XYZ file of C-alpha atoms in Angstrom:
669
model
C 28.151 52.038 91.098
C 28.799 52.260 94.879
C 30.569 49.266 96.382
C 29.906 49.915 100.076
C 26.643 47.830 99.940
C 24.559 45.851 97.572
C 22.034 47.772 95.562
C 18.988 46.361 97.330
C 20.520 46.801 100.787
C 21.575 50.377 99.951
C 18.067 51.300 98.813
C 16.483 49.805 101.924
C 19.027 51.559 104.132
C 18.459 54.935 102.471
C 14.705 54.449 102.717
C 14.999 53.712 106.436
C 17.220 56.803 106.892
C 14.524 59.019 105.388
C 11.795 57.591 107.644
C 10.085 60.043 110.027
C 7.891 58.369 112.710
C 6.076 59.748 115.721
C 6.240 56.685 117.913
C 8.387 56.996 121.014
C 11.178 54.749 122.166
C 11.474 53.130 125.550
C 12.325 55.629 128.243
C 11.422 58.680 126.210
C 7.900 59.228 127.506
C 8.935 60.316 131.005
C 11.595 62.611 129.568
C 9.036 64.174 127.248
C 6.643 64.777 130.139
C 9.389 66.447 132.197
C 10.356 68.755 129.316
C 6.711 69.668 128.722
C 6.320 70.453 132.404
C 9.355 72.780 132.200
C 7.960 74.555 129.144
C 10.706 73.481 126.717
C 9.824 72.500 123.142
C 10.220 68.796 122.499
C 11.670 67.123 119.426
C 9.925 64.206 117.673
C 11.140 60.705 118.554
C 13.242 58.683 116.133
C 11.914 55.716 114.202
C 13.347 52.331 115.111
C 14.295 51.500 111.532
C 15.990 54.845 111.137
C 17.952 54.271 114.329
C 19.076 50.862 113.121
C 19.976 52.335 109.730
C 22.102 55.032 111.362
C 23.816 52.414 113.506
C 24.498 50.378 110.370
C 25.855 53.468 108.626
C 28.099 54.195 111.626
C 29.478 50.638 111.456
C 30.245 51.077 107.730
C 31.942 54.440 108.433
C 34.189 52.774 111.014
C 35.640 50.436 108.367
C 37.835 51.059 105.331
C 34.766 51.971 103.279
C 34.445 55.419 104.868
C 35.834 57.227 101.800
C 33.532 55.342 99.440
C 30.629 56.017 101.787
C 31.159 59.792 101.748
C 31.403 59.892 97.954
C 27.793 58.698 97.801
C 25.807 61.895 97.189
C 22.551 60.453 98.554
C 24.266 59.517 101.782
C 25.611 63.079 102.036
C 22.171 64.544 101.616
C 20.686 62.164 104.231
C 23.433 62.960 106.763
C 23.064 66.704 106.318
C 19.283 66.387 106.569
C 19.687 64.465 109.842
C 21.617 67.418 111.363
C 18.791 69.888 110.987
C 17.281 71.414 114.119
C 13.873 69.708 113.877
C 15.448 66.245 113.718
C 15.359 63.934 116.763
C 18.239 64.279 119.173
C 19.234 60.613 118.852
C 19.328 60.961 115.059
C 21.634 63.950 115.398
C 23.886 62.063 117.823
C 24.139 58.999 115.588
C 24.712 61.182 112.514
C 27.512 63.047 114.276
C 28.984 59.657 115.272
C 29.083 58.811 111.565
C 30.887 62.132 110.884
C 33.373 61.331 113.658
C 34.257 58.054 111.936
C 34.425 59.790 108.541
C 37.041 62.241 109.850
C 39.417 59.328 110.398
C 40.360 59.646 106.705
C 42.508 62.581 105.582
C 40.807 62.647 102.201
C 37.373 62.799 103.856
C 38.573 65.624 106.130
C 39.617 67.715 103.156
C 36.323 67.034 101.401
C 34.292 67.846 104.536
C 36.109 71.159 105.036
C 35.764 72.145 101.408
C 32.000 71.602 101.659
C 30.666 74.912 102.937
C 27.344 73.317 103.926
C 28.949 70.589 106.054
C 31.344 73.014 107.730
C 28.695 75.584 108.551
C 26.265 72.900 109.779
C 28.817 71.434 112.199
C 29.815 74.876 113.463
C 26.197 75.842 114.000
C 25.489 72.593 115.889
C 28.417 73.257 118.215
C 27.358 76.839 118.849
C 23.618 76.297 119.259
C 23.312 72.798 120.715
C 24.134 71.413 124.122
C 24.736 68.151 125.869
C 25.769 65.073 123.983
C 24.909 66.573 120.591
C 27.372 69.404 121.141
C 30.042 67.001 122.375
C 29.673 64.805 119.294
C 29.770 67.804 116.971
C 32.844 69.135 118.723
C 34.433 65.693 118.447
C 33.797 65.758 114.679
C 35.353 69.219 114.390
C 38.286 68.024 116.450
C 38.857 65.325 113.858
C 38.976 68.070 111.237
C 41.575 70.084 113.190
C 44.638 68.807 111.308
C 43.089 69.485 107.907
C 41.797 72.925 108.959
C 45.396 74.189 109.367
C 46.447 73.217 105.852
C 44.726 76.242 104.277
C 43.820 79.736 105.461
C 40.149 79.556 104.407
C 38.912 77.568 107.421
C 39.198 80.339 109.999
C 35.706 79.630 111.396
C 36.678 76.064 112.336
C 39.878 77.294 113.988
C 38.021 79.962 115.933
C 35.542 77.382 117.199
C 38.345 75.053 118.291
C 40.069 77.890 120.109
C 36.839 78.828 121.812
C 36.190 75.202 122.832
C 39.645 75.020 124.472
C 39.158 78.196 126.491
C 38.687 78.602 130.192
C 35.238 77.683 131.478
C 34.936 74.516 129.411
C 35.201 71.020 130.779
C 38.680 69.653 131.328
C 38.162 66.526 129.143
C 36.882 68.678 126.299
C 39.809 71.082 126.563
C 42.270 68.209 126.692
C 40.713 66.647 123.603
C 40.861 69.917 121.672
C 44.453 70.651 122.729
C 45.567 67.190 121.672
C 43.944 67.674 118.267
C 45.657 71.060 117.932
C 48.877 69.418 119.106
C 48.681 66.974 116.211
C 47.918 69.816 113.816
C 50.882 71.870 115.070
C 53.214 68.925 114.531
C 52.453 68.662 110.812
C 51.385 72.246 110.106
C 53.572 74.228 107.685
C 52.152 77.616 108.710
C 52.471 78.157 112.486
C 51.277 81.722 111.934
C 47.745 80.283 111.791
C 48.118 79.423 115.495
C 49.807 82.665 116.561
C 47.568 84.845 114.415
C 44.336 83.348 115.773
C 43.519 85.309 118.920
C 41.135 82.678 120.293
C 43.557 79.775 119.974
C 46.497 81.762 121.307
C 44.425 83.279 124.128
C 43.104 79.857 125.177
C 46.635 78.453 125.035
C 48.067 81.217 127.235
C 45.206 80.771 129.741
C 45.635 77.004 129.853
C 49.333 77.057 130.849
C 48.754 79.198 133.920
C 49.622 77.505 137.248
C 46.003 77.721 138.416
C 44.760 75.413 135.655
C 44.436 71.624 136.124
C 47.593 69.600 135.511
C 46.078 67.550 132.666
C 44.997 70.683 130.825
C 48.403 72.294 131.306
C 50.134 69.174 130.078
C 48.127 69.171 126.823
C 48.521 72.934 126.348
C 52.282 72.755 126.963
C 52.499 69.869 124.496
C 50.845 72.117 121.887
C 53.214 74.943 122.829
C 56.212 72.617 122.530
C 55.103 71.521 119.067
C 54.858 75.188 118.040
C 58.342 75.984 119.337
C 59.800 73.383 117.007
C 58.362 75.276 114.035
C 60.597 77.840 112.226
C 58.981 81.008 113.639
C 57.647 79.505 116.859
C 60.546 80.222 119.276
C 60.581 83.964 118.607
C 56.834 84.365 118.975
C 56.538 82.271 122.136
C 59.514 83.805 123.929
C 58.636 87.398 123.091
C 55.273 86.991 124.805
C 55.827 87.942 128.441
C 52.962 85.822 129.800
C 54.019 82.613 128.033
C 57.632 83.216 129.078
C 56.687 83.565 132.736
C 54.313 80.585 132.675
C 57.011 78.392 131.104
C 59.340 79.212 133.982
C 56.611 78.544 136.532
C 55.772 75.153 135.006
C 59.422 74.021 135.197
C 59.674 74.472 138.988
C 59.849 71.484 141.303
C 56.492 72.314 142.815
C 54.759 71.348 139.570
C 53.822 67.796 138.462
C 56.458 65.874 136.549
C 54.347 65.576 133.380
C 53.820 69.351 133.304
C 57.530 70.000 133.898
C 58.464 67.611 131.096
C 56.217 69.358 128.574
C 57.432 72.794 129.635
C 61.085 71.715 129.307
C 60.423 70.283 125.837
C 58.998 73.662 124.806
C 62.089 75.406 126.202
C 64.308 73.011 124.247
C 62.520 74.048 121.054
C 63.082 77.719 121.899
C 66.748 77.129 122.773
C 67.402 75.823 119.254
C 67.589 79.435 118.102
C 71.079 80.844 118.875
C 69.794 84.306 119.842
C 67.366 82.791 122.377
C 69.936 80.895 124.471
C 71.288 83.860 126.393
C 67.813 85.240 127.300
C 66.687 81.801 128.504
C 69.755 81.358 130.691
C 69.512 84.868 132.171
C 65.730 84.942 132.642
C 64.436 85.695 136.133
C 60.790 85.514 137.189
C 58.879 88.790 137.229
C 55.627 89.859 138.829
C 53.269 90.310 135.892
C 50.748 92.343 137.840
C 53.393 94.817 138.933
C 54.786 94.984 135.410
C 51.362 95.800 134.029
C 51.011 98.495 136.647
C 54.349 100.010 135.634
C 53.282 99.984 131.974
C 50.140 101.869 132.908
C 52.178 104.367 134.883
C 54.304 105.124 131.840
C 51.161 106.420 130.166
C 50.290 108.707 133.089
C 51.095 112.430 133.021
C 54.462 113.615 134.193
C 53.069 115.309 137.305
C 51.585 112.075 138.640
C 54.837 110.244 138.051
C 56.715 112.845 140.074
C 54.310 112.396 142.981
C 54.884 108.675 143.032
C 58.652 108.986 142.664
C 59.109 109.430 146.401
C 57.169 106.291 147.314
C 59.051 104.285 144.706
C 62.430 105.352 146.074
C 61.608 103.952 149.511
C 60.746 100.507 148.123
C 63.873 100.022 145.950
C 65.662 98.052 148.658
C 62.660 95.791 149.147
C 62.404 95.167 145.408
C 66.088 94.287 145.230
C 65.664 91.744 148.004
C 62.631 90.290 146.254
C 64.552 89.965 142.990
C 67.200 87.882 144.720
C 64.492 85.534 146.045
C 62.677 85.182 142.686
C 63.166 81.899 140.833
C 65.357 81.992 137.730
C 65.371 79.839 134.645
C 68.973 78.872 135.257
C 68.300 77.474 138.735
C 65.151 75.716 137.542
C 66.971 74.002 134.655
C 69.905 72.919 136.824
C 67.515 71.561 139.466
C 65.497 69.678 136.838
C 68.694 68.133 135.409
C 69.951 66.885 138.800
C 70.287 63.187 139.553
C 67.419 63.199 142.046
C 64.809 63.999 139.365
C 62.848 61.358 137.504
C 64.139 60.224 134.142
C 61.632 62.062 131.901
C 62.138 65.426 133.605
C 65.910 65.065 133.672
C 66.077 64.035 130.033
C 64.062 67.084 128.912
C 66.113 69.435 131.108
C 69.357 68.016 129.705
C 68.084 68.688 126.185
C 67.586 72.351 127.088
C 71.016 72.600 128.693
C 72.712 70.942 125.724
C 71.129 73.471 123.392
C 72.198 76.308 125.693
C 75.770 74.957 125.893
C 76.309 75.975 122.259
C 76.239 79.660 123.246
C 79.788 81.031 123.320
C 78.974 84.448 124.789
C 77.965 83.129 128.239
C 80.085 79.976 128.374
C 81.865 81.258 131.478
C 78.564 81.338 133.374
C 77.906 77.744 132.336
C 81.302 76.714 133.655
C 80.780 78.560 136.919
C 77.349 76.968 137.383
C 78.876 73.464 137.261
C 77.134 72.387 134.072
C 80.149 70.388 132.907
C 80.077 68.204 136.055
C 76.337 67.818 135.708
C 76.640 66.615 132.095
C 79.497 64.280 133.015
C 77.382 62.754 135.767
C 74.430 62.406 133.354
C 76.637 60.595 130.802
C 76.950 57.720 133.302
C 73.255 57.602 134.242
C 71.923 54.263 133.000
C 68.346 55.482 133.187
C 68.946 57.679 130.151
C 69.074 56.446 126.592
C 72.510 55.715 125.072
C 72.075 58.546 122.605
C 71.270 60.988 125.415
C 74.306 59.867 127.417
C 76.497 60.309 124.343
C 75.178 63.823 123.754
C 75.808 64.693 127.408
C 79.399 63.479 127.069
C 79.903 65.598 123.953
C 78.441 68.640 125.718
C 80.727 68.090 128.732
C 83.757 67.793 126.422
C 82.777 70.982 124.617
C 82.469 72.955 127.860
C 85.659 71.449 129.293
C 87.653 72.210 126.167
C 86.386 75.769 126.157
C 87.266 76.120 129.843
C 90.746 74.691 129.260
C 91.243 77.072 126.362
C 90.027 79.931 128.563
C 92.404 78.973 131.361
C 95.264 78.641 128.900
C 94.442 82.043 127.472
C 94.232 83.576 130.936
C 97.557 81.963 131.845
C 99.094 83.292 128.638
C 97.741 86.786 129.323
C 98.995 86.605 132.915
C 102.447 85.567 131.767
C 102.488 88.328 129.182
C 101.523 90.813 131.861
C 104.297 89.514 134.122
C 106.822 89.720 131.300
C 105.687 93.254 130.520
C 106.006 94.190 134.191
C 109.519 92.718 134.380
C 110.453 94.530 131.207
C 109.050 97.768 132.584
C 111.028 97.294 135.803
C 114.230 96.571 133.899
C 113.689 99.595 131.701
C 113.103 101.727 134.762
C 116.354 100.503 136.309
C 118.214 101.163 133.098
C 116.681 104.613 132.933
C 117.906 105.414 136.435
C 121.379 104.215 135.527
C 121.296 106.355 132.431
C 120.281 109.381 134.475
C 123.253 108.849 136.792
C 125.746 108.272 133.999
C 124.357 110.830 131.573
C 127.238 113.428 131.818
C 129.982 110.860 131.251
C 127.999 109.190 128.496
C 127.500 112.574 126.823
C 131.222 113.336 126.877
C 132.037 109.854 125.573
C 129.480 110.313 122.842
C 131.017 113.626 121.791
C 134.511 112.113 121.637
C 133.218 109.125 119.731
C 131.398 111.414 117.318
C 134.546 113.533 116.758
C 136.655 110.423 116.141
C 134.084 109.074 113.723
C 134.029 112.384 111.818
C 137.873 112.432 111.603
C 137.945 108.824 110.495
C 135.338 109.536 107.817
C 137.334 112.556 106.584
C 140.577 110.527 106.353
C 138.792 107.767 104.541
C 137.315 110.214 102.034
C 140.730 111.874 101.455
C 142.439 108.537 100.778
C 139.640 107.504 98.484
C 139.854 110.778 96.559
C 143.667 110.423 96.175
C 143.304 106.896 94.848
C 140.590 108.078 92.478
C 142.861 110.898 91.190
C 145.753 108.490 90.587
C 143.533 106.076 88.751
C 142.071 108.908 86.667
C 145.551 110.177 85.691
C 146.676 106.695 84.662
C 143.531 106.237 82.661
C 144.051 109.602 80.917
C 147.597 108.653 79.955
C 146.437 105.383 78.561
C 143.662 107.068 76.591
C 146.124 109.654 75.210
C 148.399 106.867 74.018
C 145.512 105.101 72.350
C 144.385 108.309 70.612
C 147.957 108.947 69.308
C 148.194 105.419 67.973
C 144.791 105.693 66.323
C 145.723 109.021 64.721
C 148.958 107.612 63.258
C 147.140 104.561 62.008
C 144.459 106.706 60.347
C 147.106 108.956 58.687
C 148.859 105.916 57.261
C 145.596 104.560 55.960
C 144.760 107.947 54.371
C 148.157 108.050 52.581
C 147.729 104.528 51.294
C 144.195 105.245 50.095
C 145.369 108.460 48.376
C 148.129 106.661 46.565
C 145.780 103.908 45.537
C 143.205 106.440 44.308
C 145.854 108.343 42.296
C 146.982 105.136 40.682
C 143.413 104.242 39.824
C 142.792 107.707 38.387
C 145.940 107.462 36.287
C 144.817 104.118 34.957
C 141.327 105.424 34.167
C 142.712 108.606 32.550
C 145.149 106.600 30.446
C 142.313 104.328 29.301
C 140.191 107.341 28.441
C 143.025 108.974 26.455
C 143.685 105.777 24.571
C 139.983 105.392 23.722
C 139.749 109.069 22.678
C 142.792 108.742 20.465
C 141.392 105.671 18.789
C 138.102 107.431 18.116
C 139.890 110.562 16.909
C 142.101 108.484 14.584
C 139.059 106.800 13.131
C 137.307 110.151 12.666
C 140.465 111.581 11.098
C 140.651 108.628 8.748
C 137.037 109.168 7.765
C 137.687 112.864 7.211
C 140.877 112.067 5.265
C 138.935 109.745 3.041
C 136.431 112.508 2.418
C 139.169 115.033 1.666
C 140.906 112.519 -0.550
C 137.954 112.639 -2.790
C 138.289 116.401 -3.225
C 142.044 116.226 -3.677
C 144.930 118.324 -2.343
C 146.821 117.904 0.915
C 143.666 117.618 2.880
C 144.679 114.190 4.198
C 147.653 115.596 5.974
C 145.621 118.486 7.251
C 142.936 116.155 8.517
C 145.478 113.955 10.277
C 147.191 116.871 11.922
C 143.868 118.427 12.931
C 142.570 115.078 14.330
C 145.744 114.535 16.378
C 145.551 118.072 17.766
C 141.836 117.692 18.643
C 142.415 114.261 20.257
C 145.323 115.605 22.257
C 143.202 118.505 23.465
C 140.291 116.188 24.409
C 142.639 113.761 26.193
C 144.225 116.614 28.110
C 140.774 117.633 29.338
C 139.895 114.072 30.471
C 136.694 114.032 28.396
C 134.715 110.987 27.428
C 135.399 109.075 24.258
C 132.294 110.358 22.453
C 133.152 114.029 22.997
C 136.809 113.411 22.044
C 135.635 111.827 18.807
C 133.388 114.828 18.180
C 136.355 117.205 18.509
C 138.437 115.017 16.285
C 135.774 114.947 13.589
C 135.284 118.644 13.847
C 139.018 119.352 13.390
C 139.204 116.929 10.489
C 136.193 118.471 8.795
C 137.566 121.985 9.327
C 140.994 121.025 7.977
C 139.542 119.283 4.941
C 137.183 122.052 3.960
C 138.686 122.570 0.469
C 136.511 122.018 -2.558
C 138.349 121.634 -5.853
C 141.443 123.225 -4.196
C 139.524 126.325 -3.416
C 139.020 127.385 0.231
C 135.478 127.670 1.653
C 134.101 130.514 3.576
C 134.021 130.322 7.343
C 130.315 129.629 7.417
C 130.670 126.859 4.896
C 133.579 125.432 6.816
C 131.451 125.387 9.974
C 128.639 123.639 8.120
C 131.039 121.017 6.860
C 132.389 120.609 10.370
C 128.862 120.144 11.713
C 128.065 117.530 9.077
C 131.233 115.615 9.857
C 130.426 115.809 13.573
C 126.907 114.520 12.943
C 128.253 111.623 10.908
C 130.604 110.748 13.761
C 127.704 111.079 16.195
C 125.562 108.681 14.198
C 128.364 106.190 14.018
C 129.167 106.477 17.724
C 125.454 106.261 18.722
C 125.482 109.541 20.608
C 122.361 110.650 22.502
C 119.964 113.333 21.313
C 121.136 115.718 24.045
C 124.773 115.452 22.800
C 123.642 115.984 19.188
C 121.743 119.125 20.283
C 124.905 120.351 22.009
C 126.840 119.965 18.717
C 124.209 121.987 16.840
C 124.273 124.702 19.483
C 128.098 124.801 19.269
C 127.943 125.233 15.500
C 125.520 128.144 15.827
C 127.669 129.750 18.522
C 130.804 129.358 16.377
C 129.104 131.070 13.466
C 128.233 134.012 15.655
C 131.756 134.248 17.059
C 133.618 134.041 13.698
C 133.488 137.436 12.003
C 134.780 138.199 8.518
C 137.736 140.228 9.692
C 138.808 137.753 12.412
C 141.505 135.384 11.266
C 140.858 132.782 13.967
C 140.933 129.179 13.180
C 137.543 127.582 12.482
C 138.377 124.518 14.535
C 139.321 126.634 17.518
C 136.066 128.580 17.376
C 134.020 125.421 17.154
C 135.910 123.808 20.039
C 135.469 126.857 22.297
C 131.737 127.033 21.539
C 131.277 123.334 22.250
C 133.216 123.619 25.501
C 130.926 126.428 26.664
C 127.851 124.366 25.850
C 129.307 121.500 27.833
C 129.722 123.819 30.885
C 133.509 123.373 31.057
C 135.593 125.449 33.420
C 137.923 128.250 32.255
C 140.908 125.949 32.692
C 139.258 123.352 30.429
C 138.402 126.011 27.856
C 141.977 127.286 27.799
C 143.184 123.734 27.404
C 140.890 123.222 24.408
C 141.971 126.524 22.912
C 145.623 125.726 23.487
C 145.231 122.326 21.884
C 143.626 123.813 18.823
C 146.322 126.496 18.575
C 149.046 123.908 18.840
C 147.443 121.969 16.033
C 147.322 125.036 13.811
C 150.904 125.974 14.649
C 152.167 122.591 13.574
C 150.408 122.891 10.251
C 152.622 123.839 7.206
C 152.022 126.928 5.230
C 149.355 126.717 2.646
C 146.639 125.442 5.057
C 143.436 127.335 4.702
């Protein structure tokens, strides 16, 4: 339920707003007669109740209930119906007054712009109406200016505002529109909507020309200053030749102070960009008409340009003189920042100069123009704000420090140049002296070189002699050490040989003793066997065992092999059965059996047992019937061959066996 009025009052008010009456108001009859006499169509008069209802609605819209009022759909329909062409003029004026009050709310402005019907109706009223109706409609659209720059969809409203601010309109209307656009430019986040709209930008450029009224220029320059404080504003404004020239013109002393202040504020916004400071400081006024003419000439054919080349050459001197007389931005800014200017103009000019003072590339020109003294003087001006005086003092210190650093650098460079010149002069003098004394210096150099070479040669000779002496002494010492080492090694070899011989003798003696013990045991076993068969076999076995042990000991064999020989000799010597001698083959078999018994007792390996068998077979092959060799000797030689003994060892075995047989008494088989 709407809260802007009671239900009964709201219904009565809406009913009065819909009333259409034909009765005329006071003062309207004469006006109607005049319009009829002129042939113009007349509009119906407004009803008194409807007029009072519209006045009541305007009063409600001027209060804090304006947002609630616009949310009422019936009120919206009534207001839009009141703006139709066939409605009375007073009804349209009062309805537009209600819209003007509704635009005081930002939320209502957004809602009004989003309503295509409301926006188109207001635009149509401005374009087709005249007089007070058009002024009220334009005032309502002016209230929507700030909201129309928040989105790109409202280009029709922006075009109408730009058209309303153009040349040919009334000054109050243009001022009102420019101030609304000024407010929009202050809060707008897309300045491209201003620069991209040809009507707004064209009206703005026309309104800052020197021929326009001062109030209009002041409002237009305020809008331009607000745009220059936007991110992309300085580049766009300064790159436009017309706006650049008009800004310079509006900063001259011949212009009103309010206009100069606004123009200087716009220049301060442009000077915030570092790349714009040098162009602002070096800018000189140009004749726009002549520049346009030159641009047109560039498009002409080459033949026409050649014809005009002669006339242009004659006027170069005149143009140069005119350029010297043209006003420059630098002179205008310095004049506006002087002490004789009013406070507002001087403050704005100082802002521009402080921004320009940050440029390092043309700091020397600032120093030469006396800007540091001007800022120092402004820092003591009590008409300025404390913050402005402080900024002026900082700017003066910055320029002074840079100038002091420049002077110090120039002094350092000058001193370096002087030192280089003095050095060059001294070198030149020394060179002349050298040229005069060159022959004597050459001779002295040759003698010095010869003496140095001789001295080097003597030094090398002495060093080589010392090295030879040291080398000879070292060789003698090394020879002595080698002789001592050789003698020591020979002594050690003799001692080790003696020790090894003693050890070998001890080992050989132990081997012989062990072999003899084994041979004695084998002989005893063989003697016991022969004792059972009778005869002198015991003596034969003993003698044969001693001979075999002696032969094995002489060879340096192991105890097992010595025992094998001993058993073999004992078995061969005791090969008598019932006092009858055996054949050689039987004797060898008996010897093999005895050897195998000894091998079993001595725990011989299988390889050694195979060697004994092979020796028995070899002995059988070697012992023929006619040969009268001893069986023991044949067996020993065969075993020695199987054991891979040398010829010396074989002869020793054979000799041992022969000695044993020689010692035997007659009667041995």
